[in-house]
Amino acid sequence: MLVELGNPGAARQQALVPIQVGFDGTTREARPVIKGDPSSAAGDKVMTFTSYRIEKQTVVTTVKRLDGRTETRRYRLAGMYGPWERF
């Protein structure tokens, strides 16, 4: 789930909340949030998560950076319940 923090006209930041199906096959479990980079100083540019996928226990994202370029980022849980660390 993708969430945008803040509001128009103010500093904004995106966050990605990975959600997985629980062990019973029906419930959903949300993992800790992965925060995007802070917005530009003027608040007019925001890093955007353009896609994500799960590979084993790793979240692989494609992001559009403040300068407009895209890059792939990988995150893993630092402990059983987080937080996420970029590697």
PDB file of C-alpha atoms in Angstrom:
ATOM      1  CA  MET A   1       0.000   0.000   0.000  1.00  0.00           C
ATOM      2  CA  LEU A   2       1.343   3.409  -0.936  1.00  0.00           C
ATOM      3  CA  VAL A   3       0.670   6.355   1.365  1.00  0.00           C
ATOM      4  CA  GLU A   4       1.444  10.032   0.832  1.00  0.00           C
ATOM      5  CA  LEU A   5       2.198  11.931   4.025  1.00  0.00           C
ATOM      6  CA  GLY A   6       1.500  15.651   4.338  1.00  0.00           C
ATOM      7  CA  ASN A   7      -0.869  17.658   2.178  1.00  0.00           C
ATOM      8  CA  PRO A   8      -0.803  19.801  -0.980  1.00  0.00           C
ATOM      9  CA  GLY A   9       1.074  23.037  -0.468  1.00  0.00           C
ATOM     10  CA  ALA A  10       3.110  21.568   2.393  1.00  0.00           C
ATOM     11  CA  ALA A  11       6.103  19.263   2.609  1.00  0.00           C
ATOM     12  CA  ARG A  12       5.104  15.811   1.396  1.00  0.00           C
ATOM     13  CA  GLN A  13       6.697  12.386   1.587  1.00  0.00           C
ATOM     14  CA  GLN A  14       5.645   8.976   0.317  1.00  0.00           C
ATOM     15  CA  ALA A  15       5.727   5.789   2.344  1.00  0.00           C
ATOM     16  CA  LEU A  16       5.332   2.170   1.288  1.00  0.00           C
ATOM     17  CA  VAL A  17       3.563  -0.267   3.624  1.00  0.00           C
ATOM     18  CA  PRO A  18       4.197  -3.876   2.543  1.00  0.00           C
ATOM     19  CA  ILE A  19       1.171  -6.091   3.215  1.00  0.00           C
ATOM     20  CA  GLN A  20       1.250  -9.881   3.140  1.00  0.00           C
ATOM     21  CA  VAL A  21      -1.267 -12.668   3.536  1.00  0.00           C
ATOM     22  CA  GLY A  22      -1.131 -14.258   7.003  1.00  0.00           C
ATOM     23  CA  PHE A  23      -0.366 -17.897   7.758  1.00  0.00           C
ATOM     24  CA  ASP A  24      -4.081 -18.788   7.671  1.00  0.00           C
ATOM     25  CA  GLY A  25      -4.270 -17.673   4.033  1.00  0.00           C
ATOM     26  CA  THR A  26      -7.002 -15.071   4.585  1.00  0.00           C
ATOM     27  CA  THR A  27      -5.871 -12.388   7.028  1.00  0.00           C
ATOM     28  CA  ARG A  28      -3.555  -9.605   5.935  1.00  0.00           C
ATOM     29  CA  GLU A  29      -0.566  -8.420   7.915  1.00  0.00           C
ATOM     30  CA  ALA A  30       1.044  -5.007   7.467  1.00  0.00           C
ATOM     31  CA  ARG A  31       4.772  -4.710   7.953  1.00  0.00           C
ATOM     32  CA  PRO A  32       6.572  -1.596   9.192  1.00  0.00           C
ATOM     33  CA  VAL A  33       6.529   1.396   6.859  1.00  0.00           C
ATOM     34  CA  ILE A  34       9.326   2.150   4.377  1.00  0.00           C
ATOM     35  CA  LYS A  35       9.633   5.934   4.195  1.00  0.00           C
ATOM     36  CA  GLY A  36      10.582   7.659   0.976  1.00  0.00           C
ATOM     37  CA  ASP A  37      13.181  10.390   0.794  1.00  0.00           C
ATOM     38  CA  PRO A  38      12.139  13.784   2.199  1.00  0.00           C
ATOM     39  CA  SER A  39      10.633  16.187  -0.358  1.00  0.00           C
ATOM     40  CA  SER A  40      12.627  19.065  -1.821  1.00  0.00           C
ATOM     41  CA  ALA A  41      13.168  22.145   0.334  1.00  0.00           C
ATOM     42  CA  ALA A  42      10.406  23.988  -1.553  1.00  0.00           C
ATOM     43  CA  GLY A  43       8.112  20.974  -1.220  1.00  0.00           C
ATOM     44  CA  ASP A  44       7.503  20.866  -4.970  1.00  0.00           C
ATOM     45  CA  LYS A  45       9.372  17.610  -5.693  1.00  0.00           C
ATOM     46  CA  VAL A  46       8.637  14.274  -4.046  1.00  0.00           C
ATOM     47  CA  MET A  47      10.437  10.947  -4.378  1.00  0.00           C
ATOM     48  CA  THR A  48       7.883   8.507  -5.806  1.00  0.00           C
ATOM     49  CA  PHE A  49       7.672   4.737  -5.446  1.00  0.00           C
ATOM     50  CA  THR A  50       6.750   3.661  -9.005  1.00  0.00           C
ATOM     51  CA  SER A  51       6.681  -0.104  -8.396  1.00  0.00           C
ATOM     52  CA  TYR A  52       7.575  -2.735  -5.859  1.00  0.00           C
ATOM     53  CA  ARG A  53       7.743  -6.493  -5.573  1.00  0.00           C
ATOM     54  CA  ILE A  54       8.683  -9.030  -2.937  1.00  0.00           C
ATOM     55  CA  GLU A  55      11.623 -11.348  -3.581  1.00  0.00           C
ATOM     56  CA  LYS A  56      11.874 -13.855  -0.735  1.00  0.00           C
ATOM     57  CA  GLN A  57      12.174 -11.633   2.365  1.00  0.00           C
ATOM     58  CA  THR A  58      13.319  -8.559   0.429  1.00  0.00           C
ATOM     59  CA  VAL A  59      11.248  -5.640  -0.893  1.00  0.00           C
ATOM     60  CA  VAL A  60      12.578  -4.463  -4.264  1.00  0.00           C
ATOM     61  CA  THR A  61      11.335  -1.030  -5.319  1.00  0.00           C
ATOM     62  CA  THR A  62      11.745   1.241  -8.287  1.00  0.00           C
ATOM     63  CA  VAL A  63      11.712   4.889  -7.299  1.00  0.00           C
ATOM     64  CA  LYS A  64      11.695   8.192  -9.145  1.00  0.00           C
ATOM     65  CA  ARG A  65      14.156  10.429  -7.349  1.00  0.00           C
ATOM     66  CA  LEU A  66      13.883  14.186  -6.834  1.00  0.00           C
ATOM     67  CA  ASP A  67      16.172  14.763  -9.837  1.00  0.00           C
ATOM     68  CA  GLY A  68      13.804  12.748 -12.078  1.00  0.00           C
ATOM     69  CA  ARG A  69      16.053   9.706 -12.499  1.00  0.00           C
ATOM     70  CA  THR A  70      14.856   6.231 -11.544  1.00  0.00           C
ATOM     71  CA  GLU A  71      16.710   3.715  -9.436  1.00  0.00           C
ATOM     72  CA  THR A  72      16.139   0.292  -7.917  1.00  0.00           C
ATOM     73  CA  ARG A  73      16.319  -0.011  -4.130  1.00  0.00           C
ATOM     74  CA  ARG A  74      16.274  -3.087  -1.911  1.00  0.00           C
ATOM     75  CA  TYR A  75      15.057  -3.261   1.673  1.00  0.00           C
ATOM     76  CA  ARG A  76      15.191  -6.027   4.279  1.00  0.00           C
ATOM     77  CA  LEU A  77      13.901  -6.251   7.831  1.00  0.00           C
ATOM     78  CA  ALA A  78      16.596  -5.430  10.379  1.00  0.00           C
ATOM     79  CA  GLY A  79      14.849  -7.652  12.951  1.00  0.00           C
ATOM     80  CA  MET A  80      11.839  -9.917  13.097  1.00  0.00           C
ATOM     81  CA  TYR A  81       9.452  -6.938  13.185  1.00  0.00           C
ATOM     82  CA  GLY A  82      11.577  -4.242  11.563  1.00  0.00           C
ATOM     83  CA  PRO A  83      12.552  -1.571  10.926  1.00  0.00           C
ATOM     84  CA  TRP A  84      13.435  -1.860   7.230  1.00  0.00           C
ATOM     85  CA  GLU A  85      17.014  -1.196   6.185  1.00  0.00           C
ATOM     86  CA  ARG A  86      18.175  -0.326   2.712  1.00  0.00           C
ATOM     87  CA  PHE A  87      21.034  -2.416   1.340  1.00  0.00           C
TER      88      PHE A  87
END
